[in-house]
C-alpha positions as a printed Julia matrix, in Angstrom:
299×3 Matrix{Float64}:
 -13.64  19.94   13.04
 -12.18  23.14   12.13
  -9.57  23.22    9.92
  -7.17  26.33    9.28
  -5.9   26.89    5.53
  -3.05  29.51    5.09
  -2.88  30.51    1.64
  -6.22  28.77    0.7
  -7.44  30.98   -2.44
  -5.59  29.16   -5.08
  -6.74  26.52   -7.11
  -5.49  24.03   -4.64
  -6.64  25.56   -1.55
 -10.05  26.65   -2.97
 -10.54  22.76   -4.0
  -9.46  21.7    -0.54
 -12.03  24.15    1.31
 -15.13  22.81   -0.92
 -14.4   19.3     0.11
 -13.98  20.22    3.56
 -17.24  21.95    3.62
 -18.84  19.29    1.98
 -17.48  16.52    4.53
 -18.99  18.67    7.11
 -15.92  20.41    8.77
 -15.65  24.5     9.58
 -12.76  25.91    7.54
 -11.08  29.46    8.01
  -9.06  30.79    5.1
  -6.1   33.14    5.93
  -5.29  35.57    3.09
  -3.56  38.48    1.84
  -6.72  39.98    0.37
  -9.82  38.98    2.56
 -12.25  41.15    0.27
 -11.36  39.86   -2.92
 -10.72  36.29   -2.16
 -14.71  36.39   -0.84
 -15.45  36.49   -4.34
 -13.99  33.0    -5.55
 -14.13  30.78   -2.4
 -17.15  28.63   -0.86
 -19.7   31.15    0.65
 -19.42  29.29    3.9
 -15.72  29.6     3.94
 -14.81  32.04    7.06
 -11.9   34.21    5.63
  -9.49  35.84    7.62
  -7.23  38.54    7.24
  -3.34  37.82    6.6
  -2.26  41.56    7.26
   0.57  42.55    9.41
  -0.83  42.49   12.94
  -3.74  40.47   12.18
  -4.24  37.95   15.5
  -4.26  34.15   14.63
  -4.46  32.73   18.04
  -8.17  32.67   18.14
  -8.24  30.76   15.19
  -6.02  28.18   15.81
  -7.02  27.64   19.45
  -9.18  24.7    19.37
  -8.97  23.58   15.66
  -8.26  20.46   14.54
  -5.8   20.63   11.68
  -3.68  23.38   10.02
  -2.9   23.34    6.2
  -0.44  25.36    4.92
  -0.12  26.63    0.92
   1.11  29.54    1.52
   3.92  31.23   -0.24
   4.65  33.49   -3.09
   4.09  31.91   -6.55
   7.55  30.46   -7.94
   6.01  30.77  -11.55
   7.9   33.99  -12.16
  11.48  34.92  -13.34
  13.81  34.22  -10.42
  15.75  37.79   -9.81
  17.65  37.81   -6.33
  14.05  40.04   -5.09
  11.78  37.65   -6.13
  13.93  34.62   -5.16
  13.66  36.41   -1.28
   9.81  36.83   -1.96
   9.36  33.7    -2.66
  11.55  32.06    0.55
  10.62  34.85    2.66
   7.11  34.31    2.35
   7.0   30.74    3.15
   9.23  31.03    6.02
   7.35  34.12    7.19
   4.18  32.03    7.17
   5.14  29.38    9.1
   6.61  31.77   11.64
   3.55  33.45   12.1
   1.4   29.67   12.5
   3.82  28.87   14.82
   3.25  31.92   17.02
  -0.32  31.64   17.06
  -0.18  27.71   18.05
   2.47  28.5    20.63
   0.12  30.87   22.36
  -3.02  28.66   22.16
  -4.27  26.65   25.2
  -5.79  23.77   22.96
  -3.6   23.5    20.05
  -4.55  21.55   16.81
  -3.07  18.15   16.34
  -1.6   18.27   13.01
   0.04  20.68   10.42
  -0.13  19.45    7.18
   2.63  21.53    5.13
   3.21  22.01    1.38
   6.61  21.21   -0.04
   7.75  20.38   -3.36
   9.38  17.69   -5.69
  11.98  20.45   -6.36
  13.06  19.33   -2.8
  15.32  16.58   -4.94
  16.94  18.63   -7.33
  17.45  17.38  -10.99
  18.43  13.95  -10.73
  17.95  12.71  -14.61
  16.08   9.42  -14.93
  17.23   8.24  -10.9
  14.0    7.16   -9.33
  13.59   9.33   -5.89
  11.47   8.41   -3.06
  11.01  10.11    0.35
  14.19   9.04    1.89
  16.55  10.82   -1.1
  18.49  13.68    0.13
  17.69  17.51   -1.21
  19.28  18.99   -4.13
  21.76  22.11   -4.14
  19.83  24.34   -6.47
  17.56  27.32   -5.31
  14.38  25.42   -5.26
  15.35  22.5    -3.81
  17.37  25.17   -0.94
  13.87  27.02   -0.6
  12.02  23.43   -0.15
  14.43  22.35    2.45
  14.49  25.81    4.58
  10.46  25.66    4.3
  10.16  22.06    5.69
  12.72  22.85    8.37
  10.42  25.54    8.95
   7.52  23.61    9.7
   9.09  20.67   11.97
   9.28  23.49   14.48
   5.88  23.19   15.16
   6.76  19.28   16.23
   8.35  20.8    19.48
   4.89  22.44   20.24
   2.94  18.6    20.34
   1.57  18.82   16.47
   1.9   15.81   14.14
   3.29  17.67   11.05
   3.4   16.07    7.42
   5.21  17.57    4.89
   3.6   17.02    1.57
   6.14  17.3    -1.61
   3.92  18.0    -4.63
   4.45  17.88   -8.2
   2.99  19.11  -11.15
  -0.68  19.37  -10.36
  -3.0   18.71  -12.97
  -6.07  21.36  -12.82
  -7.84  23.28  -15.83
  -8.23  26.07  -13.94
  -4.77  26.93  -12.41
  -1.02  25.7   -11.92
   1.42  24.81  -14.74
  -1.09  22.83  -16.95
  -3.76  25.7   -17.26
  -0.22  27.65  -18.68
   0.01  24.81  -21.21
  -3.23  24.58  -22.4
  -3.92  27.51  -24.79
  -0.54  26.66  -27.39
  -2.28  22.93  -27.37
  -5.44  23.6   -27.81
  -4.29  25.86  -30.93
  -2.09  23.25  -32.41
   1.04  24.45  -31.18
   2.25  22.51  -28.67
   4.98  20.28  -27.91
   7.36  19.14  -25.12
   9.73  21.84  -23.67
  13.66  21.31  -24.26
  15.02  17.73  -25.24
  11.32  16.0   -24.18
  13.75  13.51  -21.83
  13.23  15.3   -18.74
  10.87  13.58  -15.91
   7.43  14.91  -15.14
   6.26  13.91  -11.62
   2.21  14.94  -11.85
  -0.4   14.61   -9.83
  -4.47  15.31  -10.38
  -5.76  17.95   -8.31
  -8.42  15.47   -7.14
  -5.75  13.0    -5.86
  -3.85  15.84   -4.23
  -6.8   16.85   -2.25
  -7.72  13.71   -1.03
  -4.11  13.04   -0.11
  -4.07  16.25    2.22
  -7.73  14.84    3.82
  -6.09  11.77    4.38
  -2.93  13.31    5.96
  -5.2   15.49    8.38
  -7.17  11.98    9.59
  -4.49   9.34    9.62
  -2.76   9.41   12.7
   0.35   7.34   11.76
   1.22   9.82    8.39
   4.1   11.86    9.66
   6.93  13.24    8.1
   7.33  13.33    4.15
   4.97  11.84    1.7
   5.3   12.49   -2.17
   2.07  13.74   -3.84
   2.64  12.26   -7.13
   1.13   9.5    -9.06
   2.88   6.41   -9.26
   3.48   6.49  -12.74
   5.77   9.56  -13.65
   6.37  10.15  -17.59
   8.84  12.17  -19.53
   7.82  15.63  -21.04
   7.82  14.03  -24.39
   5.05  11.61  -23.65
   3.51  14.04  -21.27
   3.17  16.38  -24.52
   2.12  13.64  -26.66
  -0.76  12.34  -24.12
  -2.16  16.05  -23.65
  -2.21  16.28  -27.67
  -4.31  13.14  -27.79
  -6.72  14.36  -25.24
  -7.11  17.67  -26.34
  -7.15  15.84  -30.24
  -4.47  18.14  -31.28
  -0.87  17.82  -32.47
   1.75  18.1   -30.12
   4.98  18.09  -32.28
   6.34  21.6   -31.89
   9.1   21.49  -29.47
  10.05  24.65  -27.54
  13.99  24.77  -27.74
  15.86  25.0   -24.88
  17.58  28.18  -25.49
  14.17  29.86  -25.93
  12.92  28.64  -22.55
  16.41  30.39  -21.09
  15.56  33.45  -22.52
  11.95  33.52  -21.69
  12.43  32.3   -17.74
  16.01  32.7   -16.76
  17.2   30.38  -13.86
  13.7   29.34  -13.24
  13.81  27.29  -16.54
  15.71  24.77  -14.79
  12.29  23.88  -13.39
  10.62  22.6   -16.2
  14.19  21.56  -18.36
  15.21  19.23  -15.63
  12.36  17.65  -13.58
  12.68  14.9   -11.51
  11.35  10.8   -11.16
   9.25  11.03   -8.23
   7.75   7.75   -6.85
   5.16   8.04   -4.17
   6.73   4.96   -2.71
   6.11   5.62    1.45
   2.52   7.62    0.58
   1.74   4.26   -0.72
   3.21   1.89    2.24
   0.79   3.81    4.45
  -2.11   3.18    2.48
  -3.05   6.2     0.36
  -4.45   5.12   -2.9
  -4.71   7.13   -6.17
  -7.84   7.47   -7.94
  -5.86   8.91  -10.94
  -2.51   6.79  -11.34
  -2.08   7.04  -15.09
  -1.62  10.23  -17.09
  -4.13   9.55  -20.19
  -7.02   9.01  -18.13
  -6.0   11.92  -15.63
  -5.98  14.21  -17.78
  -9.16  13.08  -19.8
 -10.75  13.77  -16.5
  -9.14  16.77  -15.99
 -10.17  18.25  -18.97
């Protein structure tokens, strides 16, 4: 089967592409910098240009699945300009995929579209499932519009799966990679109050979940990509310190994060307690359901 991966050069997309190749599939990655991308992705992955005007019709025509991970990184200070880029990059990618599929004679069967647990907004200790309503902050509104855009491909006959992803545990990328240096120096600790919830997932479980969503016809709509045992930030920091054999008692004050990150600080200071209720009900089984084992395996 041919799988088209939009935005497939990050650490999640790179892992996913390698797994698809190992499983015998053909993989085409759509990326903004095709030449640079060839340096660090699997040599058997075909790289196609994201440049304006580049035609994707021939790439999606006859493909079995599309995985859309494309979007400007949210890990930056949220100015008016960066907010516009974060939202526009996501909506533009979906629109271009929609246009390509609409012109394809043999349309893909499924679109697996990334989203994030930020969809739910901050909810304190409340347990959130796939049925919970969206929040009202910037990240929640971005995820809502992103998912609404992805659903337009249902009108073209595709099964659309919207994957709300939590904090991805992988040493080579994501939030964990940014947290590791101070922890390895013994200067790590909880962010803010330490009471906010961290809904996390091992990167290998995320890749497995995406492959499962591609292959399982009964999987449709929203699934939460978070391990079944979220933890509070204080426990996350303590566990990470334990795995690294380092102290983890140096909290980062809320005001310091606000000064450093601006509005984006709310993403790490508030958090969500997200459970994969529908994901598990549909039959997905996590290989790494508990944090300490997942961090040990990752590191």
